[in-house]
Amino acid sequence: MKWDEFFVTGDPLIYGADVSIGLTVIGLLFYLTYFKKWQWLWKEWLTTVDHKKLGIMYIASAVLMLFRGGVDALLMRTQLAVPDAKFLDAQHYNEIFTTHGTIMIIFMAMPFLIGLINVVIPLQIGARDVAFPYLNAVSFWTFFIGAMLFNISFVIGGSPSAGWTAYMPLAGNELSPGPGQNYYLLGLQIAGIGTLLTGINFLVTILKMRAPGMTLFRMPMFTWSALITMVIIVFAFPILTVALALMTFDRLFGAHFFTLQGAGMDMLWANLFWLWGHPEVYIVILPAFGMFSEIISTFARKVLFGYKAMVWAMVLIAAYSFLVWVHHFFTMGSGAAVNTAFSISTMLIGIPTGIKIFNWLFTMYKGKISFTTPMLWALGFIVNFVVGGVTGVMLAMAAADYQYHNTYFLVSHFHYVLIAGTVFGCFAGLVFWYPKMFGYKLNERIGKWVFWLFMIGFNVCFFPQYFLGLDGMPRRVYTYSAASGWGDLNMVSTVGAFLMGIGFLALVYNIYYSFRYSERENTGDSWGLGRTLEWATTSAVPPHYNFAVTPTVEGLDPVVAIRNDKKEVTPKLADIKPIHMPDNSGVPFVMASFFFVAGFGLVFEWYWMGIVGLIGVFITLIIRSFDKNEGYYVSVDEIKETERITV
Amino acid sequence: MAHAEVHDHNTPLEYQSETGRLNILGFWIFLGAEIALFSTLFATYLVLMYRTADGPTPHELFELKGVLIETFLLLTSSFTCGIAIHEMRKRNRKGLFVWMIITLLLGAGFLGYEIYEFVTYVHEGAALGTSAFWSGFFVIVGTHGLHVTMGIAWITLILIQVARRGLTPQTSAKVFISSLYWHFLDVVWIFIFTAVYLTGMVLHNG
Ligand code: HEM
Ligand SMILES: [Cu+2]
């Protein structure tokens, strides 16, 4: 490998990126040094094992990735705005849709949701912490490092270009030479470790750390959705791990799993990928369903309609999610019988999903609705998600799928479910729980602007694409001729995309504005309508130990009961005992850094470096294993002070 | 976590601390993920079973003797591992050590045979890159072998901790968890024995 191959050259966009990355790094280093923030950064963030701080770091990284993926999207939409545009060439376009898809799903949607789960779930179940706080930090740092490894492909070595589905033989050595595809394999592999560990961690947390009295069927719906999501993660992610490893063997060590020489089987990749990929879709939608359930019942001031039906619907969806993967390649020759079976199993998923939609509507029926921003996102979700769902059923009809397979009809469909479901959900959850994280609300007026800009932009962008798709415009093309007649609708679509971009900027401005001007709160129940336990912690920003005294639960929606009975929520001095908490640890950060070294080495097939990195990982594992990690006790005095108990 | 907890003496040592209990449940879930991982590998192996291209077939190269010895070593090690845990529950540290070390030696013997087997195959012209079938073979058997290697290293480290700190609720939970892992590897091997070696020799006639 020569230096001029090492750094990606030749494209002004990439030089621009080089410069902006360089400036950002210099700026950060300067800021940290000049304001003497290094120690603060290390002590408060890099070594933290507090689930709320880890959650905030997940969310911050996800917002950053939303920006990166969004810029990719705008570049693509700019290229497609007019026929025969010369803004991006074919190879560059391929790289951009690949990184866009991968980043959005793996490094934006999932981490955003896992971030909110991290912040909220332990509070919602009345726990002091997660079951494995140290492991939680390992999860975050492996996700973060995997994301960074994937992202630098853009300027060092070159990005992957075989699509986020990485179909073989396209992703093999012949058609995708160079390190790009290796970045995909290793970035996802490292981040996947973190996701699996999160799955285990939260399963144990939810099963074992609930406050006394909180039976399974008294758990808040968001907790339920997280529980079910974690089950899917634990069974689906190993499939991805294996698939990625097998492709790595093909590319680096000459194995023949998916390559056609040596009698390998390219369709094996498609099957393994979607055996993970379809459940993945539910990993990013079920938590959003959970959040909307909370938000809708909170702002309709009513108990969630059909609580048990909601739970069973999610259980069914989770089970089905493993049985429908072939609908992603009806046209690739599975035969009529197989296609029919998968067509029917796919449509069956519509039933539990429909049940959920009706339950949300019934929850609002005769409710006293407050139109806050989280509620607006929830209402926007219901309307737009139905559009995505209906077109999904159209795609599930195998015979008809031959018409719109791999066209913009599909592109529009999955954006309608992913954006209206997952992204709206993330925004709703962020606004809803923002005061829990920071002790003040995001500004509601700006928040509504964000909602309308984004929601309208979204529809202007993606609705025309259904018609482009029916008109035959294929996905993943970098340009089209004027004679195709697709120019006008594409222009409309691009305008919508930029509207969404403006909506995102408004969100960022809102964060800044609210940080400066929002009124600080000192009540735990910021919206005044909270129902679940996270609203029962006394301070607006929960202290690191969460609850001074572990609450007991007597039914659904415990905080409503507290509010109605006008109970005193401040814990009594006599009940306060020292609280045991785990120590901070720098090991997860260091371990993830070694993962980076190993991953980077393997990407460039510099095996010495890969080995050095892996040895580093093992050493950190050993150090941790020998660590006695006894933790420490939070003293009664400190709790008294934090909870403002004056006796 | 390290709260003073009251237990009757029937509660095994490894379940006496809150951390121990959480870790054991977490590890069971991890084993669930491992089942998904190996199932994927088995599915891959079976799909590629007849795809030997121009390379040798399993029928030509597999030989029962080595595999039977490997199976014997690993099954015995699972048994001795069970005795080790039994000794641990009797708080007999020496017994734990003796039986665990026997377990590890049997595991090492298994590994030795496996490496020998791999080297032989490569000499006879069947390597990772020979055909889809051999890719599948080396990866599934190799993944299991790698697990055994990690198991040996891990249990060794835990034994060092027991030697230094004695049998506490913490260390005994670690020993117990590593024993679960060891039994799990044994179970996976039985599947490999059946799905890879027996099917390879019986069903695959050329
Ligand atoms: C924010 C506004 C967004 C815009 C304007 C946008 C636009 C696009 C465009 C233009 C493509 C390429 C279509 C093609 O050439 O075939 C694409 C593909 C894709 N997008 Fe988005 N997108 C957005 C958000 C998202 C989000 C939030 C997600 C996921 C959570 C997502 C997931 C995907 C995936 C998986 C692909 C397929 C990539 C591939 O073909 O390999 N997008 N998007
Ligand atoms: Cu699917």
Coordinates of N, CA, C and O and ligand atoms in Angstrom, one line a residue, chain A residues 66 69-70 72-74 76-77 80 93 97-98 100-102 104-105 108-109 162-165 284 408 411 414-415 418-419 422-423 454 461-462 465 474-478 493 497 500, ligand 1:
Chain A
L66 N -26.4 10.9 12.8 CA -27.5 11.4 12.0 C -27.1 12.5 11.1 O -27.5 12.6 9.9
G69 N -24.9 10.8 8.3 CA -25.8 10.1 7.3 C -26.7 11.0 6.6 O -27.0 10.8 5.4
G70 N -27.0 12.1 7.2 CA -27.9 13.1 6.6 C -27.1 13.9 5.5 O -27.7 14.1 4.5
D72 N -24.7 12.7 3.8 CA -24.7 11.7 2.7 C -26.0 11.7 1.9 O -26.0 11.8 0.7
A73 N -27.1 11.8 2.6 CA -28.4 11.8 2.0 C -28.6 13.0 1.1 O -29.1 12.9 0.0
L74 N -28.2 14.2 1.6 CA -28.3 15.4 0.9 C -27.4 15.4 -0.4 O -27.8 15.9 -1.4
M76 N -26.7 12.7 -2.1 CA -27.3 11.9 -3.1 C -28.5 12.6 -3.7 O -28.7 12.6 -4.9
R77 N -29.3 13.3 -2.8 CA -30.5 14.0 -3.4 C -30.1 15.1 -4.3 O -30.8 15.5 -5.2
L80 N -29.4 13.7 -7.6 CA -30.5 13.2 -8.3 C -31.5 14.3 -8.6 O -32.5 14.0 -9.3
Y93 N -21.1 7.8 -5.8 CA -22.5 7.6 -5.4 C -22.7 6.3 -4.7 O -23.4 6.2 -3.7
F97 N -24.3 5.8 -0.9 CA -25.5 5.1 -0.4 C -25.2 4.0 0.5 O -25.9 3.6 1.4
T98 N -23.9 3.4 0.3 CA -23.5 2.4 1.2 C -23.3 2.9 2.6 O -23.8 2.4 3.6
H100 N -24.4 5.7 3.9 CA -25.6 6.3 4.4 C -26.5 5.2 5.0 O -26.9 5.3 6.2
G101 N -26.7 4.1 4.3 CA -27.6 3.1 4.8 C -27.0 2.4 6.0 O -27.7 2.2 7.1
T102 N -25.7 2.1 6.0 CA -25.1 1.4 7.1 C -25.1 2.3 8.3 O -25.4 1.9 9.5
M104 N -26.9 4.9 9.1 CA -28.2 5.2 9.6 C -28.8 4.1 10.5 O -29.3 4.3 11.5
I105 N -28.6 2.9 10.0 CA -29.2 1.8 10.7 C -28.4 1.3 11.9 O -28.8 1.2 13.0
M108 N -26.8 5.0 13.9 CA -27.7 6.1 14.3 C -28.9 5.5 15.0 O -29.1 5.7 16.2
A109 N -29.7 4.8 14.2 CA -31.0 4.3 14.8 C -30.8 3.5 16.1 O -31.4 3.8 17.1
A162 N -20.6 -1.5 -1.7 CA -21.4 -2.6 -2.2 C -22.8 -2.6 -1.6 O -23.6 -3.6 -1.6
G163 N -23.2 -1.4 -1.1 CA -24.5 -1.3 -0.4 C -24.5 -1.8 1.0 O -23.6 -2.5 1.4
W164 N -25.5 -1.3 1.8 CA -25.4 -1.8 3.2 C -25.7 -3.3 3.3 O -25.4 -3.9 4.4
T165 N -26.3 -3.8 2.3 CA -26.6 -5.3 2.3 C -25.4 -6.1 1.8 O -25.4 -7.3 2.0
V284 N -35.1 -1.9 15.7 CA -35.2 -0.4 15.7 C -36.6 0.1 15.7 O -36.8 1.3 15.7
Y408 N -37.7 2.9 -6.5 CA -37.9 3.9 -5.5 C -39.2 3.6 -4.6 O -39.3 4.2 -3.6
V411 N -37.6 2.2 -1.7 CA -36.9 3.2 -1.0 C -37.8 4.1 -0.2 O -37.6 4.3 1.0
F414 N -39.3 1.9 2.9 CA -38.6 1.7 4.2 C -38.2 3.0 4.8 O -38.0 3.1 6.0
H415 N -38.2 4.1 4.1 CA -38.0 5.4 4.8 C -39.2 5.8 5.6 O -39.1 6.4 6.6
L418 N -38.9 3.6 8.6 CA -37.7 4.0 9.5 C -37.7 5.4 10.0 O -37.4 5.6 11.1
I419 N -38.1 6.3 9.2 CA -38.1 7.7 9.6 C -39.4 8.0 10.5 O -39.3 8.5 11.6
T422 N -38.8 5.0 13.6 CA -37.7 5.1 14.4 C -37.2 6.6 14.7 O -37.0 7.0 15.9
V423 N -37.1 7.3 13.6 CA -36.5 8.7 13.9 C -37.5 9.6 14.6 O -37.2 10.3 15.6
F454 N -39.6 19.1 9.8 CA -39.1 17.8 9.5 C -40.2 16.9 8.9 O -40.0 16.2 7.9
C461 N -40.3 14.9 0.5 CA -39.2 14.1 0.0 C -39.6 12.7 -0.5 O -39.3 12.3 -1.5
F462 N -40.4 12.0 0.4 CA -40.5 10.6 0.1 C -41.9 10.2 -0.6 O -41.9 9.2 -1.2
Q465 N -41.7 9.6 -4.2 CA -40.8 8.5 -4.6 C -41.7 7.2 -4.9 O -41.3 6.3 -5.6
P474 N -35.2 2.8 -10.9 CA -34.6 1.8 -10.0 C -33.9 2.5 -8.8 O -33.5 3.7 -8.9
R475 N -33.7 1.8 -7.7 CA -32.9 2.4 -6.6 C -31.4 2.2 -6.9 O -31.1 1.5 -7.8
R476 N -30.6 2.9 -6.2 CA -29.2 2.8 -6.3 C -28.7 3.2 -7.7 O -27.7 2.6 -8.2
V477 N -29.4 4.1 -8.4 CA -28.8 4.6 -9.7 C -28.3 6.0 -9.4 O -28.9 6.7 -8.6
Y478 N -27.2 6.4 -10.1 CA -26.6 7.7 -9.7 C -27.1 8.8 -10.6 O -26.9 9.9 -10.3
S493 N -38.6 15.9 -4.6 CA -38.1 15.1 -3.5 C -36.8 15.7 -2.9 O -36.7 15.7 -1.6
A497 N -36.0 16.9 1.0 CA -34.8 16.5 1.8 C -34.2 17.7 2.4 O -33.8 17.6 3.6
M500 N -36.0 18.8 5.4 CA -35.7 18.0 6.6 C -34.3 18.4 7.2 O -34.1 18.5 8.4
Ligands
HEM1 C1 -33.0 12.2 6.7 C2 -33.5 12.1 5.5 C3 -33.1 10.9 4.6 C4 -32.9 11.1 3.2 C5 -33.1 12.4 2.4 C6 -32.5 9.8 2.7 C7 -32.3 9.6 1.4 C8 -31.8 8.4 0.8 C9 -31.4 8.2 -0.5 C10 -31.4 9.2 -1.6 C11 -31.0 6.8 -0.6 C12 -30.5 6.2 -1.8 C13 -31.5 5.5 -2.7 C14 -30.9 4.9 -3.8 O1 -30.1 5.5 -4.5 O2 -31.2 3.7 -4.0 C15 -31.2 6.2 0.6 C16 -31.0 4.9 0.9 C17 -31.1 4.3 2.2 N1 -31.5 5.0 3.3 FE1 -32.0 6.9 3.5 N2 -32.5 8.9 3.7 C18 -32.8 9.5 4.9 C19 -32.9 9.0 6.1 C20 -32.7 7.6 6.4 C21 -32.8 7.0 7.7 C22 -33.2 7.8 9.0 C23 -32.5 5.7 7.6 C24 -32.5 4.6 8.6 C25 -32.8 4.7 9.9 C26 -32.2 5.5 6.2 C27 -31.9 4.2 5.7 C28 -31.6 4.0 4.4 C29 -31.2 2.7 3.8 C30 -31.0 1.4 4.6 C31 -30.9 2.9 2.5 C32 -30.5 1.9 1.5 C33 -29.0 2.0 1.2 C34 -28.6 1.0 0.1 O3 -29.2 1.0 -0.9 O4 -27.6 0.3 0.4 N3 -32.3 6.7 5.5 N4 -31.7 7.2 1.5

